[in-house]
């Protein structure tokens, strides 16, 4: 997808701080980190979200990279959160499947904040 930021990063067309470059997947630091550690793992091939006919081996590659990234970033022991936003209600802003790995300081309990109480 030529107008996709993460495809451009995967192709090396725009720079990113690369953490891991492996068969089929790439991990790089988030440009607007929400914690001391905030790394994104993407498939090099474009999938919009987890429901976009993603092969099981791609899912496996994405998720098996998360604990290794946590180790590399020094948060394996202290803990980290792994998040995938899928679609509008989840506030996905980049339409290329990505896995967030976030950590480096204690987080509040709970994982979901809705926009409104209803
Ligand atoms: P989403 O809200 O779609 O789950 O997350 C998209 C993430 O991509 C955000 O955390 C945002 O900061 C990050 N992001 C957006 N554009 C870029 C970019 O050009 N480079 C990098 N490294 N991260 C980006
Ligand atoms: Zn893409």
Short mmCIF file of C-alpha atoms and ligand atoms in Angstrom, two decimals:
data_model
loop_
_atom_site.label_atom_id
_atom_site.label_comp_id
_atom_site.label_asym_id
_atom_site.label_seq_id
_atom_site.Cartn_x
_atom_site.Cartn_y
_atom_site.Cartn_z
CA UNK A 1 0.00 0.00 0.00
CA UNK A 2 1.77 3.09 -1.25
CA UNK A 3 0.07 5.58 1.08
CA UNK A 4 0.55 3.53 4.25
CA UNK A 5 3.09 4.93 6.75
CA UNK A 6 3.99 1.50 8.13
CA UNK A 7 4.46 0.04 4.62
CA UNK A 8 6.83 2.95 3.98
CA UNK A 9 8.75 2.13 7.16
CA UNK A 10 8.81 -1.59 6.19
CA UNK A 11 10.19 -0.62 2.76
CA UNK A 12 12.79 1.71 4.28
CA UNK A 13 11.20 4.73 2.58
CA UNK A 14 10.79 6.60 5.84
CA UNK A 15 13.13 6.22 8.80
CA UNK A 16 12.32 4.58 12.12
CA UNK A 17 14.34 3.45 15.10
CA UNK A 18 14.48 -0.27 14.25
CA UNK A 19 14.52 -2.68 17.17
CA UNK A 20 14.16 -6.00 15.37
CA UNK A 21 14.20 -6.95 11.68
CA UNK A 22 13.25 -10.54 11.04
CA UNK A 23 11.61 -12.69 8.40
CA UNK A 24 8.25 -11.09 7.73
CA UNK A 25 8.18 -8.72 10.70
CA UNK A 26 9.76 -5.47 11.78
CA UNK A 27 9.80 -3.78 15.19
CA UNK A 28 10.53 -0.10 15.71
CA UNK A 29 10.05 2.49 18.44
CA UNK A 30 6.82 4.47 18.44
CA UNK A 31 7.25 8.08 17.33
CA UNK A 32 5.07 9.32 20.22
CA UNK A 33 5.88 6.90 23.05
CA UNK A 34 3.28 6.48 25.76
CA UNK A 35 5.87 5.16 28.21
CA UNK A 36 9.64 4.78 28.63
CA UNK A 37 9.36 1.71 26.37
CA UNK A 38 6.95 1.81 23.43
CA UNK A 39 7.81 -0.39 20.49
CA UNK A 40 5.57 -1.40 17.58
CA UNK A 41 5.78 -4.77 15.84
CA UNK A 42 4.39 -4.94 12.31
CA UNK A 43 4.15 -7.53 9.57
CA UNK A 44 6.15 -6.32 6.56
CA UNK A 45 3.19 -7.25 4.38
CA UNK A 46 0.16 -4.96 4.67
CA UNK A 47 -2.80 -6.24 6.71
CA UNK A 48 -5.31 -3.69 7.92
CA UNK A 49 -5.99 -5.34 11.29
CA UNK A 50 -6.16 -8.78 12.93
CA UNK A 51 -9.32 -9.66 10.97
CA UNK A 52 -7.70 -9.11 7.56
CA UNK A 53 -7.01 -12.81 6.76
CA UNK A 54 -3.70 -12.73 8.59
CA UNK A 55 -1.90 -16.09 8.29
CA UNK A 56 -1.39 -17.89 11.60
CA UNK A 57 2.39 -17.85 11.13
CA UNK A 58 2.35 -14.06 10.80
CA UNK A 59 0.35 -13.81 14.04
CA UNK A 60 2.84 -16.13 15.67
CA UNK A 61 5.81 -14.10 14.45
CA UNK A 62 4.25 -10.85 15.72
CA UNK A 63 3.36 -12.15 19.16
CA UNK A 64 6.46 -14.27 19.73
CA UNK A 65 8.56 -11.15 19.11
CA UNK A 66 6.89 -9.27 21.99
CA UNK A 67 8.62 -11.01 24.93
CA UNK A 68 11.96 -10.83 23.11
CA UNK A 69 11.53 -7.10 22.60
CA UNK A 70 10.63 -6.77 26.29
CA UNK A 71 13.86 -8.57 27.11
CA UNK A 72 15.91 -6.33 24.79
CA UNK A 73 14.30 -3.23 26.27
CA UNK A 74 14.89 -4.37 29.85
CA UNK A 75 11.24 -4.66 30.90
CA UNK A 76 10.78 -8.44 30.76
CA UNK A 77 11.06 -8.62 34.51
CA UNK A 78 9.26 -5.41 35.51
CA UNK A 79 6.36 -6.11 33.13
CA UNK A 80 4.86 -4.68 29.98
CA UNK A 81 1.57 -4.46 28.16
CA UNK A 82 0.87 -5.84 24.68
CA UNK A 83 -1.95 -4.08 22.83
CA UNK A 84 -3.52 -4.37 19.38
CA UNK A 85 -6.11 -1.78 18.41
CA UNK A 86 -8.47 -3.07 15.73
CA UNK A 87 -10.75 -0.64 13.94
CA UNK A 88 -12.67 2.49 14.78
CA UNK A 89 -14.07 1.77 18.23
CA UNK A 90 -10.62 0.67 19.37
CA UNK A 91 -9.20 4.00 18.11
CA UNK A 92 -6.83 2.38 15.62
CA UNK A 93 -5.17 5.32 13.88
CA UNK A 94 -2.75 3.58 11.51
CA UNK A 95 -4.48 1.07 9.23
CA UNK A 96 -1.61 -1.42 9.11
CA UNK A 97 -1.72 -4.17 11.71
CA UNK A 98 0.66 -3.46 14.59
CA UNK A 99 1.32 -4.76 18.08
CA UNK A 100 2.23 -2.25 20.80
CA UNK A 101 4.73 -3.29 23.49
CA UNK A 102 4.60 -0.73 26.30
CA UNK A 103 6.34 -0.64 29.65
CA UNK A 104 9.04 0.91 31.76
CA UNK A 105 6.96 2.25 34.66
CA UNK A 106 3.91 1.09 36.62
CA UNK A 107 0.54 1.46 34.84
CA UNK A 108 -2.88 2.05 36.35
CA UNK A 109 -5.00 -1.04 36.84
CA UNK A 110 -7.36 -1.94 34.01
CA UNK A 111 -6.86 -1.62 30.29
CA UNK A 112 -9.94 -0.06 28.80
CA UNK A 113 -11.04 3.56 28.84
CA UNK A 114 -14.18 4.34 26.85
CA UNK A 115 -14.78 7.84 25.51
CA UNK A 116 -18.05 8.15 27.42
CA UNK A 117 -19.74 6.32 30.28
CA UNK A 118 -22.73 5.09 28.17
P1 LIG B 1 -2.82 2.90 16.89
O1 LIG B 1 -3.50 4.03 17.57
O2 LIG B 1 -3.20 2.81 15.43
O3 LIG B 1 -2.96 1.58 17.61
O4 LIG B 1 -1.26 3.22 16.98
C1 LIG B 1 -0.54 3.85 15.99
C2 LIG B 1 0.78 4.21 16.60
O5 LIG B 1 1.68 4.54 15.58
C3 LIG B 1 0.73 5.42 17.53
O6 LIG B 1 1.21 5.05 18.81
C4 LIG B 1 1.62 6.46 16.85
O7 LIG B 1 2.36 7.24 17.75
C5 LIG B 1 2.51 5.60 15.98
N1 LIG B 1 2.99 6.24 14.77
C6 LIG B 1 2.25 6.96 13.87
N2 LIG B 1 3.01 7.38 12.85
C7 LIG B 1 4.26 6.93 13.09
C8 LIG B 1 5.51 7.05 12.38
O8 LIG B 1 5.61 7.66 11.32
N3 LIG B 1 6.60 6.45 12.94
C9 LIG B 1 6.53 5.76 14.11
N4 LIG B 1 7.65 5.21 14.58
N5 LIG B 1 5.37 5.63 14.80
C10 LIG B 1 4.26 6.19 14.30
ZN1 LIG B 2 0.74 -0.90 5.24
#
